[in-house]
mmCIF file of C-alpha atoms and ligand atoms in Angstrom:
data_model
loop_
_atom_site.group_PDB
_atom_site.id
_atom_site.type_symbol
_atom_site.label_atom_id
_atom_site.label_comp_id
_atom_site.label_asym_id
_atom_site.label_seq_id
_atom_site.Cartn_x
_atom_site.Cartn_y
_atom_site.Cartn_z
ATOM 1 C CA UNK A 1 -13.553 14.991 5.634
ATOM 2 C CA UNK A 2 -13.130 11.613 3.925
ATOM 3 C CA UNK A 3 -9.934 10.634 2.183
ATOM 4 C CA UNK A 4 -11.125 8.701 -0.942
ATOM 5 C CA UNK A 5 -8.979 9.647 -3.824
ATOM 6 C CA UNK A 6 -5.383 11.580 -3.914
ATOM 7 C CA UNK A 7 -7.466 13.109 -7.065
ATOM 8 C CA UNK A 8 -9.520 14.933 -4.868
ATOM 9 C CA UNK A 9 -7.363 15.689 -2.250
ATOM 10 C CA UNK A 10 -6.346 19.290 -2.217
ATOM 11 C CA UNK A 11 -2.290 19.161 -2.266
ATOM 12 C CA UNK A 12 -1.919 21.666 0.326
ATOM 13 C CA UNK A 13 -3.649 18.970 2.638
ATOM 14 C CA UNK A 14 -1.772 16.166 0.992
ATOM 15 C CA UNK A 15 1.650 17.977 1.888
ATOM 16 C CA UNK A 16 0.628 18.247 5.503
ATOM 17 C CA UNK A 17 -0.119 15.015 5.741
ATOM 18 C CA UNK A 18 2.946 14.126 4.034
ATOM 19 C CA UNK A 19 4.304 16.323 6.516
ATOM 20 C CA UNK A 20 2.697 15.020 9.391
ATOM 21 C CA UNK A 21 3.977 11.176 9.071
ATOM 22 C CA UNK A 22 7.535 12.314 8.915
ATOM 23 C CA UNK A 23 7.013 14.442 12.214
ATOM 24 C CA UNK A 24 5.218 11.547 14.361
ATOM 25 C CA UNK A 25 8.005 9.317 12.391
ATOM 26 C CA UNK A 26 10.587 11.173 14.369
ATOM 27 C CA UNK A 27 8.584 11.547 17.411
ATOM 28 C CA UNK A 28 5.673 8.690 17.937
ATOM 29 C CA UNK A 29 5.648 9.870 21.541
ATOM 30 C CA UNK A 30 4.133 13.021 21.187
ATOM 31 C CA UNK A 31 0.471 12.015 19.499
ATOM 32 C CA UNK A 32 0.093 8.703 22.107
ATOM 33 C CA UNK A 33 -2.570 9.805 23.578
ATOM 34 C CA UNK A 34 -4.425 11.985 20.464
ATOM 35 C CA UNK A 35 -7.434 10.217 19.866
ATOM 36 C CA UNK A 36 -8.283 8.774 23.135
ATOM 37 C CA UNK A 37 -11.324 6.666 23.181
ATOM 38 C CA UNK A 38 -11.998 6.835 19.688
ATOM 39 C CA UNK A 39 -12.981 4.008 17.535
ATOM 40 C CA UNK A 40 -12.154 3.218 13.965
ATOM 41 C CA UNK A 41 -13.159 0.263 11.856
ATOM 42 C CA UNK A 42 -10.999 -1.082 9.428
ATOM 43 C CA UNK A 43 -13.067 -3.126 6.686
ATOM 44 C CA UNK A 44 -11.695 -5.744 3.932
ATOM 45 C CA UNK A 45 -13.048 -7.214 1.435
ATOM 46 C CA UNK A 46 -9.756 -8.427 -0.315
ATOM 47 C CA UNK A 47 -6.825 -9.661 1.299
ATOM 48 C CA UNK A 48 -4.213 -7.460 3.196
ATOM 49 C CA UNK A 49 -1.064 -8.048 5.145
ATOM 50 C CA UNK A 50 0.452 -4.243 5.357
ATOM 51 C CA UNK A 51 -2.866 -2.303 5.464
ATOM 52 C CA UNK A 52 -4.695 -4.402 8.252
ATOM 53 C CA UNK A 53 -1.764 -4.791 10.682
ATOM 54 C CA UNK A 54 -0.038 -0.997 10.133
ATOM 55 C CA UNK A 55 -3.763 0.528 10.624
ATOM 56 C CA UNK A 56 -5.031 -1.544 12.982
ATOM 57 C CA UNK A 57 -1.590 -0.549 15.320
ATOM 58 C CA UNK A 58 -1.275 2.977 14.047
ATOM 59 C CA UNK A 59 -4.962 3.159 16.112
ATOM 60 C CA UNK A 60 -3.800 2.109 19.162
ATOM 61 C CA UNK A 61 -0.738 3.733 18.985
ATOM 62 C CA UNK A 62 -3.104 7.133 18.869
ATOM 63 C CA UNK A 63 -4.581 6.257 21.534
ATOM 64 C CA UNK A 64 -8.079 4.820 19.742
ATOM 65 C CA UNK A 65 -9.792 1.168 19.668
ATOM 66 C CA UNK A 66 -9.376 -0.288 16.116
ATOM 67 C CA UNK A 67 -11.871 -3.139 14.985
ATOM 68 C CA UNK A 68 -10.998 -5.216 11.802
ATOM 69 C CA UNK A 69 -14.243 -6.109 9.650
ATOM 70 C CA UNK A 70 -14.284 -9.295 7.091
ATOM 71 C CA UNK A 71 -15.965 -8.783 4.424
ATOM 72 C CA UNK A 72 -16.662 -12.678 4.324
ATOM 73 C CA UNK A 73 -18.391 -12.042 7.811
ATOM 74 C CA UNK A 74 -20.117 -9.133 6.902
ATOM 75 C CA UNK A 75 -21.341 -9.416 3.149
ATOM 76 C CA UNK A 76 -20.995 -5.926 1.623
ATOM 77 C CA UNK A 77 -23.632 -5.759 -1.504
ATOM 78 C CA UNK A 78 -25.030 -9.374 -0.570
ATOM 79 C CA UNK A 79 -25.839 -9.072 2.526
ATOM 80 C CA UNK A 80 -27.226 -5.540 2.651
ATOM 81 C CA UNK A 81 -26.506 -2.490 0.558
ATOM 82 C CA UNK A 82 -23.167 -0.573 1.157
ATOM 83 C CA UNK A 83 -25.097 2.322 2.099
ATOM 84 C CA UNK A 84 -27.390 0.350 4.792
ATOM 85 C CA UNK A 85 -23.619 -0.931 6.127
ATOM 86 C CA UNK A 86 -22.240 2.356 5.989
ATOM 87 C CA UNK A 87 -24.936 4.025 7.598
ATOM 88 C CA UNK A 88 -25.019 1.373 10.426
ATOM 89 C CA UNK A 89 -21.139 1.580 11.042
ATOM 90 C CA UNK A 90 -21.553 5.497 11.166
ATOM 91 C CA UNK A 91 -23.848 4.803 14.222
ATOM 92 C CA UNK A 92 -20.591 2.681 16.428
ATOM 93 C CA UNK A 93 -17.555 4.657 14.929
ATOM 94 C CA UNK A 94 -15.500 7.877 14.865
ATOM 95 C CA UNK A 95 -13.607 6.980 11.185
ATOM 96 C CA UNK A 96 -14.219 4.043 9.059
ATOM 97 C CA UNK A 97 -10.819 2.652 6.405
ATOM 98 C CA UNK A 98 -12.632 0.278 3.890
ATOM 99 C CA UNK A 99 -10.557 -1.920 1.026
ATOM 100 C CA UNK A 100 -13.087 -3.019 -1.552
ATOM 101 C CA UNK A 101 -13.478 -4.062 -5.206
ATOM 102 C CA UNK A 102 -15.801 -1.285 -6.626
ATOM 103 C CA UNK A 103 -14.854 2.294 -5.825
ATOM 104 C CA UNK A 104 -18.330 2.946 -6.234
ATOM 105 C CA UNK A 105 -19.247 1.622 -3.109
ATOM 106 C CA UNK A 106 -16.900 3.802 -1.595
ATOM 107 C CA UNK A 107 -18.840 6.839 -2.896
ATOM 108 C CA UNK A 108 -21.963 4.859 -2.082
ATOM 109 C CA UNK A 109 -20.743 4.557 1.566
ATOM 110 C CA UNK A 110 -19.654 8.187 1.532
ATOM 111 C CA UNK A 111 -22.904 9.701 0.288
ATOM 112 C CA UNK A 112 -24.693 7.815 3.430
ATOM 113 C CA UNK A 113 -22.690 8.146 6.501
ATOM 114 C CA UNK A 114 -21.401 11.050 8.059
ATOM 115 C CA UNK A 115 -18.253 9.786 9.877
ATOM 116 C CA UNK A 116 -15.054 10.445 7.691
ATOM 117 C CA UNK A 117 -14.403 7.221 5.021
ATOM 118 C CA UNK A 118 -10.905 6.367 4.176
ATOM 119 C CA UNK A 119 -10.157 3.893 1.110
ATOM 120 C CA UNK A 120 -7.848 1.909 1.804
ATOM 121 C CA UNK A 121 -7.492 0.376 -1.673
ATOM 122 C CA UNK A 122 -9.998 0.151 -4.858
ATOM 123 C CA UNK A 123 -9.713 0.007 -8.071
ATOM 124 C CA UNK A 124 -9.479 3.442 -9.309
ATOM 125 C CA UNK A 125 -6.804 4.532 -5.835
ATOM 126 C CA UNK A 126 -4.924 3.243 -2.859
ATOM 127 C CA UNK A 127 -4.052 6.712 -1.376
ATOM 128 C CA UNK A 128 -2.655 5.870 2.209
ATOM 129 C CA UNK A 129 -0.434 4.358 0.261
ATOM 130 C CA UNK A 130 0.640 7.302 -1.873
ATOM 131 C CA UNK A 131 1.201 9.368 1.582
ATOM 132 C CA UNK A 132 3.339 6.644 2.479
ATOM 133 C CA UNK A 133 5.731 6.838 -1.164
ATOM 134 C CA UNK A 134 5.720 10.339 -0.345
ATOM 135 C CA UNK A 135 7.108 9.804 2.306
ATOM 136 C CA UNK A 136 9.885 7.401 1.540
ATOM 137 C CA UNK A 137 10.727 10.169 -1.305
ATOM 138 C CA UNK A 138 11.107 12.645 0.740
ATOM 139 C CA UNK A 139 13.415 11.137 3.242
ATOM 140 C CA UNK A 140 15.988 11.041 0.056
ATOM 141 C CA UNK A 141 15.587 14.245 -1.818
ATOM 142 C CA UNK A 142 13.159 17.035 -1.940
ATOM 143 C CA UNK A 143 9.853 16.449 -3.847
ATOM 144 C CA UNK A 144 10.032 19.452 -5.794
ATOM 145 C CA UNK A 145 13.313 17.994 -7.460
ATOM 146 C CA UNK A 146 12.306 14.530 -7.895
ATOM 147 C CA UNK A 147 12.041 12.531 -11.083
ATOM 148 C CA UNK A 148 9.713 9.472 -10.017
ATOM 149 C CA UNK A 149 9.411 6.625 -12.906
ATOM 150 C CA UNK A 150 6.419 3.871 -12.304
ATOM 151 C CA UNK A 151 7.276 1.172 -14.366
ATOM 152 C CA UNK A 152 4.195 -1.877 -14.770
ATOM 153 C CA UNK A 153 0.610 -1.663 -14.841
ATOM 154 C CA UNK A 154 -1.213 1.861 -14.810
ATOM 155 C CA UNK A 155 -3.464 0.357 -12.026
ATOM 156 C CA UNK A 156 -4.892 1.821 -8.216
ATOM 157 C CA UNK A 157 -1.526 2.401 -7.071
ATOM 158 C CA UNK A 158 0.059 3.780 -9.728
ATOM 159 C CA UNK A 159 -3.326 6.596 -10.366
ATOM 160 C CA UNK A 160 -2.777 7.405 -6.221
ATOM 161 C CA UNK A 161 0.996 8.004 -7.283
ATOM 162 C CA UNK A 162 0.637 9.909 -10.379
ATOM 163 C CA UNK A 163 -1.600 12.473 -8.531
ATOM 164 C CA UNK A 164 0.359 12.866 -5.162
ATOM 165 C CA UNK A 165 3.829 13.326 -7.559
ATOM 166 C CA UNK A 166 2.733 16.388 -9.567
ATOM 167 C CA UNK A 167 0.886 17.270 -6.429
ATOM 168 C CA UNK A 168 3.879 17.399 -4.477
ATOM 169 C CA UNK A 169 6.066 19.077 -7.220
ATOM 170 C CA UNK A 170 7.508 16.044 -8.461
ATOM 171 C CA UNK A 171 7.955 14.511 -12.202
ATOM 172 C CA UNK A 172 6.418 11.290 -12.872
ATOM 173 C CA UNK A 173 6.750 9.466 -15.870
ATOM 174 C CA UNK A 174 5.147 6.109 -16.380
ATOM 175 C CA UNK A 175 6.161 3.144 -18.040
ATOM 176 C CA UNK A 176 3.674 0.415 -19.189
ATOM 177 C CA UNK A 177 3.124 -1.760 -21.988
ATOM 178 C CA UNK A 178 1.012 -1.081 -24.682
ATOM 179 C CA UNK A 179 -2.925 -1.180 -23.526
ATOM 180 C CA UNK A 180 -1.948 -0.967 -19.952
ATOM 181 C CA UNK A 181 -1.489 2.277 -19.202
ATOM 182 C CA UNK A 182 -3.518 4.597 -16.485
ATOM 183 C CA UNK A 183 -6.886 5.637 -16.808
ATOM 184 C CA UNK A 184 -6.659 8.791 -19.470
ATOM 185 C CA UNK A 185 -8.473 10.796 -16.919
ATOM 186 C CA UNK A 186 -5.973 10.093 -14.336
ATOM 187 C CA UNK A 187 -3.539 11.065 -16.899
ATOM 188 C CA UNK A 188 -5.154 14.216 -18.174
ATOM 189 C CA UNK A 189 -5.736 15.395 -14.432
ATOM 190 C CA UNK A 190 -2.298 14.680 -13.676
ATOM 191 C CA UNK A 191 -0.502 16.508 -16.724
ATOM 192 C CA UNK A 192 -2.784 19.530 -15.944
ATOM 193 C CA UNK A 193 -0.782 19.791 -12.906
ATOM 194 C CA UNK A 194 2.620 18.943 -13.262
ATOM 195 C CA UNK A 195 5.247 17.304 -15.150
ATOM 196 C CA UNK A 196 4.058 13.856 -16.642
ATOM 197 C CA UNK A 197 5.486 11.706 -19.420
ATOM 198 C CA UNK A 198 3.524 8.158 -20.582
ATOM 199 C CA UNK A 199 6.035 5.879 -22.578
ATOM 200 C CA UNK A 200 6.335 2.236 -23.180
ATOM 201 C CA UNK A 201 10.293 2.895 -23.928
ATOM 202 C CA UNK A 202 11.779 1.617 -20.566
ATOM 203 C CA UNK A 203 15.183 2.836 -21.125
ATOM 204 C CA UNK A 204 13.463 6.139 -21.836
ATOM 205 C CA UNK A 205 10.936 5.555 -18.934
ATOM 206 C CA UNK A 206 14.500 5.027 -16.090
ATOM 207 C CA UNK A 207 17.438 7.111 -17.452
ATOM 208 C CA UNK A 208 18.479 9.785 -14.940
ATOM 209 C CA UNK A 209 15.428 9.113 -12.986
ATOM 210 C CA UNK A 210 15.436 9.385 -8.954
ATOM 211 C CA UNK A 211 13.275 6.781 -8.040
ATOM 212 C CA UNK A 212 12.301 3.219 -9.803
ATOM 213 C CA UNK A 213 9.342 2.382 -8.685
ATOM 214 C CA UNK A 214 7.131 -1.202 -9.694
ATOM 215 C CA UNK A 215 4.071 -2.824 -8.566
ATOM 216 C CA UNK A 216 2.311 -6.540 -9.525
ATOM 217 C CA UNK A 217 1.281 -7.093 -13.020
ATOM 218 C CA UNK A 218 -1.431 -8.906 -11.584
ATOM 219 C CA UNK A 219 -3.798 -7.317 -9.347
ATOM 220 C CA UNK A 220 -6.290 -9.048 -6.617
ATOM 221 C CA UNK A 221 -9.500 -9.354 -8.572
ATOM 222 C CA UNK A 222 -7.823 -9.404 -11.719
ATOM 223 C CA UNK A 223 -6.292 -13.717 -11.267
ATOM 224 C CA UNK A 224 -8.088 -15.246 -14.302
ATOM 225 C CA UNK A 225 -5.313 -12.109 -16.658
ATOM 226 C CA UNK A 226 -2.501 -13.507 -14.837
ATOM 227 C CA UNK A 227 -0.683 -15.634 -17.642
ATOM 228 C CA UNK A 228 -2.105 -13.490 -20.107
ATOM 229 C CA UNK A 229 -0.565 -10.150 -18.235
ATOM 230 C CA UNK A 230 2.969 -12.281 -17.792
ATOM 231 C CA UNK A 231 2.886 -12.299 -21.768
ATOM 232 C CA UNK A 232 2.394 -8.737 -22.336
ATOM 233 C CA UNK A 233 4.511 -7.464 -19.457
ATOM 234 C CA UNK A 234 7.561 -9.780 -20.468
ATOM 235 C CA UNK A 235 10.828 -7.084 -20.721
ATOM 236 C CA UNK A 236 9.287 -4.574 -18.105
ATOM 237 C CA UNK A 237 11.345 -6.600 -15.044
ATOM 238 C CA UNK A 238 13.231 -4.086 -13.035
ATOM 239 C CA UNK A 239 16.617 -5.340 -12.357
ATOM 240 C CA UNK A 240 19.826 -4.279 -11.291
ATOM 241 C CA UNK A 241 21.083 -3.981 -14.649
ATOM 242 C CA UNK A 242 17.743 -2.157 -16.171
ATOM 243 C CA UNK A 243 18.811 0.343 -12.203
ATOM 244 C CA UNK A 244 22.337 1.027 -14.000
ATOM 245 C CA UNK A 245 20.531 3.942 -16.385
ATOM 246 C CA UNK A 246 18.951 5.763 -13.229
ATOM 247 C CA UNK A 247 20.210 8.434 -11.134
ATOM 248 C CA UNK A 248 23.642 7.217 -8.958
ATOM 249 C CA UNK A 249 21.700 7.759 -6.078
ATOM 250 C CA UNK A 250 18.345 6.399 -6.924
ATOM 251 C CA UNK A 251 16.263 4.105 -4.967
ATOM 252 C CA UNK A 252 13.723 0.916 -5.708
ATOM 253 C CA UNK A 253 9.795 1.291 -4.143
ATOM 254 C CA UNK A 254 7.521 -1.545 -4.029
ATOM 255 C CA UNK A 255 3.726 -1.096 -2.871
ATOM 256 C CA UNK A 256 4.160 -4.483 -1.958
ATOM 257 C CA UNK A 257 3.550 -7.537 -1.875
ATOM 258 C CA UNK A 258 6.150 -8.511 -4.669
ATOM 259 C CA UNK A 259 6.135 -10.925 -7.001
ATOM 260 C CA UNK A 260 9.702 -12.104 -7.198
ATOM 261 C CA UNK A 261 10.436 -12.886 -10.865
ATOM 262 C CA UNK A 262 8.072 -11.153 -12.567
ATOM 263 C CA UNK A 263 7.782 -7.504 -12.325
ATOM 264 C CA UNK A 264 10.965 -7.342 -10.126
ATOM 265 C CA UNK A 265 14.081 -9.657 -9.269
ATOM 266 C CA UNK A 266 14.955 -11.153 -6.432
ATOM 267 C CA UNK A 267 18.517 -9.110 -6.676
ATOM 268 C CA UNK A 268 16.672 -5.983 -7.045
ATOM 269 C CA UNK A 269 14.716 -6.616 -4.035
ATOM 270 C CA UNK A 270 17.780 -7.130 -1.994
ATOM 271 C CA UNK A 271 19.275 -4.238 -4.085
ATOM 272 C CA UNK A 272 20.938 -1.537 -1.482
ATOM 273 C CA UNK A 273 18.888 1.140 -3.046
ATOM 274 C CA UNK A 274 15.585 -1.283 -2.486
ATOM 275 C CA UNK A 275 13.715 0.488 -0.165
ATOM 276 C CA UNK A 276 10.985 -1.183 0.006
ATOM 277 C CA UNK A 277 10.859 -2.423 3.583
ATOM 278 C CA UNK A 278 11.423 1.659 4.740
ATOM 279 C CA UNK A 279 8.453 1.735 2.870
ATOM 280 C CA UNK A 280 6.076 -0.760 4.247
ATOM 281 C CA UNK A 281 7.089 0.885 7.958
ATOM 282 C CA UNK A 282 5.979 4.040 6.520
ATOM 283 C CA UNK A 283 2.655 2.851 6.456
ATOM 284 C CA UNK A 284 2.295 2.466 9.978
ATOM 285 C CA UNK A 285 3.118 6.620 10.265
ATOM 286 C CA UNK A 286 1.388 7.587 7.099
ATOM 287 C CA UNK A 287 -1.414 6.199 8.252
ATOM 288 C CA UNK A 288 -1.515 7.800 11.796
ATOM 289 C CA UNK A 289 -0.923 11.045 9.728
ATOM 290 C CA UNK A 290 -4.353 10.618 7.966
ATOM 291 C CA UNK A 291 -6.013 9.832 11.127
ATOM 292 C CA UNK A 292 -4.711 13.112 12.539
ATOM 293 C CA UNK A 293 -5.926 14.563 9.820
ATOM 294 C CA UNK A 294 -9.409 13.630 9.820
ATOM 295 C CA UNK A 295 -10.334 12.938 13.954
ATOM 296 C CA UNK A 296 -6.837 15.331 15.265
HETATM 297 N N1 CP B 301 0.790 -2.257 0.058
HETATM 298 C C1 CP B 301 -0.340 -2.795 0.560
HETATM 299 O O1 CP B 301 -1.426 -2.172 0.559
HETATM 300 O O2 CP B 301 -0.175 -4.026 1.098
HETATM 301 P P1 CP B 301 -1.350 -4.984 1.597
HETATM 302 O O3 CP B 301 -2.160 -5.361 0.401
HETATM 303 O O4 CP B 301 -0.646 -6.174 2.215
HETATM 304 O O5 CP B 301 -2.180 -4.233 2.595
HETATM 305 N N1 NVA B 302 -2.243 -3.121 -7.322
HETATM 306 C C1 NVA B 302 -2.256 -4.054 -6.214
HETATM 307 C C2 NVA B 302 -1.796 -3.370 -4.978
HETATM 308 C C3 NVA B 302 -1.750 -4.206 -3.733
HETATM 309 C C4 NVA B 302 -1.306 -3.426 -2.544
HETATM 310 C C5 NVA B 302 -3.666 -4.627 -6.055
HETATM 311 O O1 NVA B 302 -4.630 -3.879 -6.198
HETATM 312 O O2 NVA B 302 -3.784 -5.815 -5.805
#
């Protein structure tokens, strides 16, 4: 079964995976051999640095023969039609992780190839990385107790969080200036479920919360908003000081890649409740977890 959105992922299965990436976390030796001679492509069409390298070796470290595909080598929609690639790759592989633009072509590709389809970032999701925030949650406090506050743009990352929060039992409130918030049917799905709260007060947004978490104002595709975005975003910086309201305990997440000085600090980067490295590592297991889960 594909993994496209956390919206349509049924939160028993999200758990398990959740689940799953904590126990071969712990143990990476008992799954090395899992997917023996298996082969997954792993296809970009924007840039990546955590995706491609953290898929690419949580394959082999299953046991299975990844293969990176460049979009600039391959031409998705110019080319051919995503369907005619997605039907070809479907004839050479046992899983296929695409990052693309358009989540359209994602349910393009999906409609027209029967091997499973994982997104591995669009515009409307990026839901390996969700398992992977789970995750770093989890290894500080129980979901079911957690306040989690998104402060920035209501963008792919922050829809994939929203769902896998209330999904997972925990609160989520977001934070974003005015005309940036998340899709309203993210938001509607998401408050149908659980505990949600949309505000663009960010003392409101942080105080008492468990978990502060940002991503770029800025997203890839999105370059000619950037000065215009650093205008409207101005006062939504996450700092140390802006940290002092949350939880004693708390910790920082970061999707990554940062941009230092706007959305966060450097100091809150190097903050000892950033845990934002923990994070990217938990990429590499989340992302054997959703392999399991689809060729296990
Ligand atoms: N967090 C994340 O997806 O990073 P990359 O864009 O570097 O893959
Ligand atoms: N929202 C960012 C996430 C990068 C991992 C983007 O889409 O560029």
């Amino acid at each position: 079964m594909s993994f496209l959105t956390i919206a349509d992922t049924e939160a028993d299965r999200l758990g398990r995976m959740v689940e799953t990436g904590l126990e071969v976390k712990a143990s990476p030796q008992d799954h090395r051999q899992a997917l023996d001679g298996m082969s997954v492509g792993l296809f970009f069409q924007k840039q990546s640095l955590r995706t491609w390298v953290s898929c690419d070796i949580a394959t082999i470290q299953l046991g299975a023969h990844p293969i990176v595909i460049r979009n600039d080598q391959t031409g998705l929609g110019s080319r051919e039609t995503p369907a005619d690639v997605g039907r070809v790759l479907g004839r050479y592989l046992d899983a296929l992780g695409m990052r693309v633009f358009d989540h359209s072509d994602l349910t393009e590709i999906d409609a027209a190839t029967a091997i499973p389809l994982i997104n591995l970032l669009s515009d409307l999701e990026h839901p390996c990385q969700a398992v992977a925030d789970m995750m770093t949650v989890a290894d500080h406090l129980p979901l079911d107790e957690a306040t989690i506050t998104y402060v920035g743009d209501g963008n792919n990352v922050c829809h994939s969080l929203m769902l896998a929060a209330v999904k997972l039992g925990s609160a989520i409130r977001v934070v974003s200036p005015p005309g940036y918030e998340p899709d309203a049917s993210v938001t509607e799905m998401a408050s149908e479920i659980g505990d949600v709260t949309i505000t663009s007060d960010l003392r409101e947004g942080v105080a008492g919360t468990n978990v502060i978490y940002t991503d770029v104002w800025t997203s890839m595709g999105q370059e000619a908003e950037a000065e215009l975005r650093r205008r409207h975003f101005a006062g939504y910086q996450i700092t140390p000081a802006l940290f002092e309201d949350a939880d004693s305990e708390a910790i920082f997440m970061h999707c990554l890649p940062a941009h230092r000085g706007e959305e966060v600090s450097d100091e809150m980067m190097e903050h000892r409740r950033s845990m934002v490295f923990d994070q990217a590592e938990n990429r590499l297991h989340s992302f054997k977890a959703v392999l399991l889960d689809e060729l296990g």
